[in-house]
Coordinates of C-alpha atoms in Angstrom, one line a residue:
Chain A
X527 CA 157.7 240.4 112.3
X528 CA 157.1 237.2 110.4
X529 CA 159.6 234.3 110.8
X530 CA 159.8 233.9 107.0
X531 CA 159.4 237.0 104.9
X532 CA 158.9 237.0 101.2
X533 CA 159.2 240.0 98.9
X534 CA 157.5 241.2 96.9
X535 CA 154.0 240.0 97.9
X536 CA 152.6 240.5 94.4
X537 CA 154.4 241.2 91.1
X538 CA 153.3 241.5 87.5
X539 CA 156.1 241.3 84.9
X540 CA 156.4 241.0 81.2
X541 CA 157.5 238.0 79.2
X542 CA 161.3 237.9 78.8
X543 CA 162.1 240.0 81.8
X544 CA 164.4 238.8 84.6
X545 CA 162.8 238.8 88.0
X546 CA 164.0 237.9 91.5
X547 CA 161.9 236.8 94.4
X548 CA 163.5 237.2 97.8
X549 CA 163.2 235.3 101.1
X550 CA 164.6 236.0 104.5
X551 CA 164.1 234.2 107.8
X552 CA 164.7 234.9 111.4
X553 CA 164.2 231.3 112.7
X554 CA 167.9 230.4 112.4
X555 CA 167.1 227.3 110.3
X556 CA 169.8 225.9 108.1
X557 CA 167.4 224.6 105.4
X558 CA 165.5 226.7 102.9
X559 CA 163.2 225.8 100.1
X560 CA 161.3 227.4 97.1
X561 CA 158.0 225.9 96.1
X562 CA 155.6 226.8 93.4
X563 CA 151.8 226.4 93.5
X564 CA 149.6 226.4 90.4
X565 CA 145.8 226.9 90.7
X566 CA 144.0 223.8 92.0
X567 CA 147.3 221.9 92.7
X568 CA 149.6 221.2 95.6
X569 CA 153.0 222.7 96.0
X570 CA 155.9 221.5 94.0
X571 CA 159.6 221.9 94.9
X572 CA 161.8 224.1 92.7
X573 CA 165.1 224.3 94.6
X574 CA 166.3 223.7 98.1
X575 CA 169.4 224.4 100.1
X576 CA 170.7 222.7 103.2
X577 CA 173.3 225.3 104.0
X578 CA 175.0 228.2 102.3
X579 CA 177.2 226.0 100.1
X580 CA 174.6 223.4 99.3
X581 CA 172.1 224.0 96.5
X582 CA 169.9 221.3 95.0
X583 CA 167.4 221.1 92.2
X584 CA 163.9 220.0 93.0
X585 CA 161.3 218.5 90.7
X586 CA 160.7 221.6 88.5
X587 CA 163.9 223.6 88.4
X588 CA 164.0 224.3 84.7
X589 CA 163.8 228.1 84.0
X590 CA 164.7 229.0 87.6
X591 CA 168.0 229.7 89.4
X592 CA 168.7 230.4 93.1
X593 CA 171.2 232.1 95.3
X594 CA 171.8 231.5 99.0
X595 CA 173.5 234.7 100.0
X596 CA 173.6 233.9 103.7
X597 CA 172.0 231.4 106.1
X598 CA 169.0 233.7 106.4
X599 CA 168.5 234.6 102.8
X600 CA 167.5 232.6 99.8
X601 CA 166.6 234.2 96.4
X602 CA 164.8 232.7 93.4
X603 CA 165.4 234.1 90.0
X604 CA 163.5 233.7 86.7
X605 CA 166.1 234.5 84.1
X606 CA 163.6 235.1 81.3
X607 CA 160.0 234.9 82.6
X608 CA 157.3 233.2 80.5
X609 CA 153.5 233.1 81.1
X610 CA 153.4 229.5 82.3
X611 CA 155.5 230.6 85.3
X612 CA 152.5 232.6 86.5
X613 CA 151.9 231.0 90.0
X614 CA 152.1 231.5 93.7
X615 CA 155.6 231.0 95.0
X616 CA 156.4 230.0 98.6
X617 CA 159.6 230.0 100.5
X618 CA 160.0 227.6 103.5
X619 CA 162.6 226.8 106.1
X620 CA 163.3 223.8 108.3
X621 CA 165.9 222.7 110.8
X622 CA 168.2 219.8 110.3
X623 CA 167.2 217.0 112.7
X624 CA 163.7 218.1 113.0
X625 CA 161.1 218.1 110.3
X626 CA 158.6 220.9 111.0
X627 CA 158.5 223.3 108.1
X628 CA 157.7 227.0 108.3
X629 CA 156.3 228.8 105.2
X630 CA 156.3 232.4 104.1
X631 CA 153.2 234.2 103.0
X632 CA 153.8 233.7 99.4
X633 CA 154.6 235.8 96.3
X634 CA 151.9 236.0 93.7
X635 CA 153.7 236.3 90.3
X636 CA 151.9 237.1 87.0
X637 CA 153.8 237.0 83.7
X638 CA 152.0 238.8 80.9
Chain B
X1451 CA 159.3 209.5 94.7
X1452 CA 156.7 209.2 97.3
X1453 CA 153.0 209.6 96.3
X1454 CA 150.6 211.5 98.4
X1455 CA 146.8 211.2 97.8
X1456 CA 144.2 213.2 99.5
X1457 CA 140.4 212.6 99.6
X1458 CA 137.9 213.9 99.0
X1459 CA 139.1 216.5 96.5
X1460 CA 136.1 218.8 97.3
X1461 CA 133.8 219.0 100.3
X1462 CA 130.9 221.2 101.0
X1463 CA 129.4 221.4 104.5
X1464 CA 126.8 223.3 106.4
X1465 CA 128.1 225.2 109.4
X1466 CA 128.2 223.0 112.4
X1467 CA 128.8 219.8 110.6
X1468 CA 131.7 217.5 111.2
X1469 CA 134.1 216.2 108.5
X1470 CA 137.1 213.8 108.0
X1471 CA 139.8 214.4 105.5
X1472 CA 142.1 211.6 104.5
X1473 CA 145.8 211.4 103.4
X1474 CA 147.3 208.2 102.0
X1475 CA 151.0 208.0 101.3
X1476 CA 153.0 205.3 99.4
X1477 CA 156.1 204.9 101.5
X1478 CA 157.3 205.2 105.1
X1479 CA 157.6 208.7 106.4
X1480 CA 159.3 210.6 109.2
X1481 CA 157.4 213.8 108.8
X1482 CA 153.7 214.5 108.1
X1483 CA 152.2 217.9 108.3
X1484 CA 148.7 219.2 107.8
X1485 CA 148.3 222.7 106.4
X1486 CA 145.3 225.0 105.9
X1487 CA 145.6 227.5 103.0
X1488 CA 143.2 230.3 103.6
X1489 CA 141.4 232.2 100.8
X1490 CA 144.2 234.8 100.8
X1491 CA 146.7 232.0 99.9
X1492 CA 148.5 231.9 103.3
X1493 CA 149.6 228.4 104.4
X1494 CA 148.9 227.8 108.1
X1495 CA 150.6 224.9 109.8
X1496 CA 147.9 222.9 111.6
X1497 CA 149.8 219.8 112.8
X1498 CA 153.1 218.1 112.7
X1499 CA 152.1 214.5 113.2
X1500 CA 154.3 211.7 111.8
X1501 CA 152.5 209.3 114.1
X1502 CA 149.8 209.2 116.8
X1503 CA 147.0 211.6 117.6
X1504 CA 147.0 215.3 118.4
X1505 CA 144.2 217.7 119.1
X1506 CA 144.0 221.5 118.8
X1507 CA 140.5 222.9 119.6
X1508 CA 138.0 221.7 117.1
X1509 CA 140.7 220.1 115.0
X1510 CA 142.4 216.8 115.6
X1511 CA 144.6 214.5 113.5
X1512 CA 145.6 210.9 113.6
X1513 CA 148.5 209.3 111.7
X1514 CA 148.8 205.5 111.4
X1515 CA 152.3 205.3 110.0
X1516 CA 152.3 201.5 109.7
X1517 CA 149.2 201.7 107.4
X1518 CA 150.4 204.8 105.6
X1519 CA 147.5 207.1 106.2
X1520 CA 146.5 210.2 108.2
X1521 CA 143.2 211.7 109.0
X1522 CA 142.2 215.2 109.8
X1523 CA 139.0 215.7 111.8
X1524 CA 137.1 219.0 111.8
X1525 CA 134.3 219.2 114.3
X1526 CA 131.5 221.8 114.5
X1527 CA 132.8 223.5 111.3
X1528 CA 132.7 227.2 110.9
X1529 CA 132.8 229.4 107.7
X1530 CA 136.3 230.4 108.6
X1531 CA 137.4 226.8 108.2
X1532 CA 136.9 227.2 104.4
X1533 CA 140.0 226.8 102.2
X1534 CA 142.3 224.1 101.0
X1535 CA 143.7 221.5 103.4
X1536 CA 147.0 220.0 102.4
X1537 CA 148.8 217.0 103.7
X1538 CA 152.6 216.9 103.2
X1539 CA 155.2 214.3 104.0
X1540 CA 158.9 213.6 104.1
X1541 CA 159.7 210.0 103.3
X1542 CA 162.1 208.2 105.6
X1543 CA 164.7 207.9 102.9
X1544 CA 164.4 211.5 101.8
X1545 CA 164.6 215.0 103.1
X1546 CA 162.1 217.0 101.1
X1547 CA 158.5 217.8 101.8
X1548 CA 156.1 216.4 99.2
X1549 CA 152.5 217.7 99.0
X1550 CA 149.2 216.1 98.1
X1551 CA 146.9 218.0 95.9
X1552 CA 144.6 219.1 98.7
X1553 CA 141.0 219.0 99.8
X1554 CA 139.0 222.1 99.0
X1555 CA 136.6 222.7 101.9
X1556 CA 133.6 225.1 101.7
X1557 CA 131.6 225.7 104.8
X1558 CA 128.3 227.5 104.1
X1559 CA 126.5 229.5 106.8

């Protein structure tokens, strides 16, 4: 099994719908992150969490919300999806005190 | 925040050629990673290299932290090396990974 699992892998949704992307990890890391990648660009940070009670906004948090249900689970929600949120979304984990990051396989989201 | 610049933005090679990708960053860092994104979108961690030199098969990387740059070397390139190579850093005063915009590598048979 993958260390960082994202579901779903692909999703097409309509404008205005609420959608949740889920991430779970088996690495035992405290820190979890959600990134977004647009075509031809690098990854940009949406939200991050250093533990269950610590949630922080990244550089592009508008239109998104997150929930850290447990150390191993971190969900990203789009409350009312819009077409410019069409992108590849990545979840990542890292461990406090070390700086190597592990990424999930990504969720390809299309908003029509 | 920290700026990360990668060059070249695009690179086309014939199979068997060597290449060097560069990553410049604007502030001191305590983490630098190189990733390969394959054509299916998966991010593969190549190196964790905040300083020094590492080698893994045909790939090697060098980071000169005092001069704020890192280099990724690909020798005897293969078509499977195609994809986007990202450099990402965590600045010393921060805690979040910031990505460059990547180098798109195409290796032709």
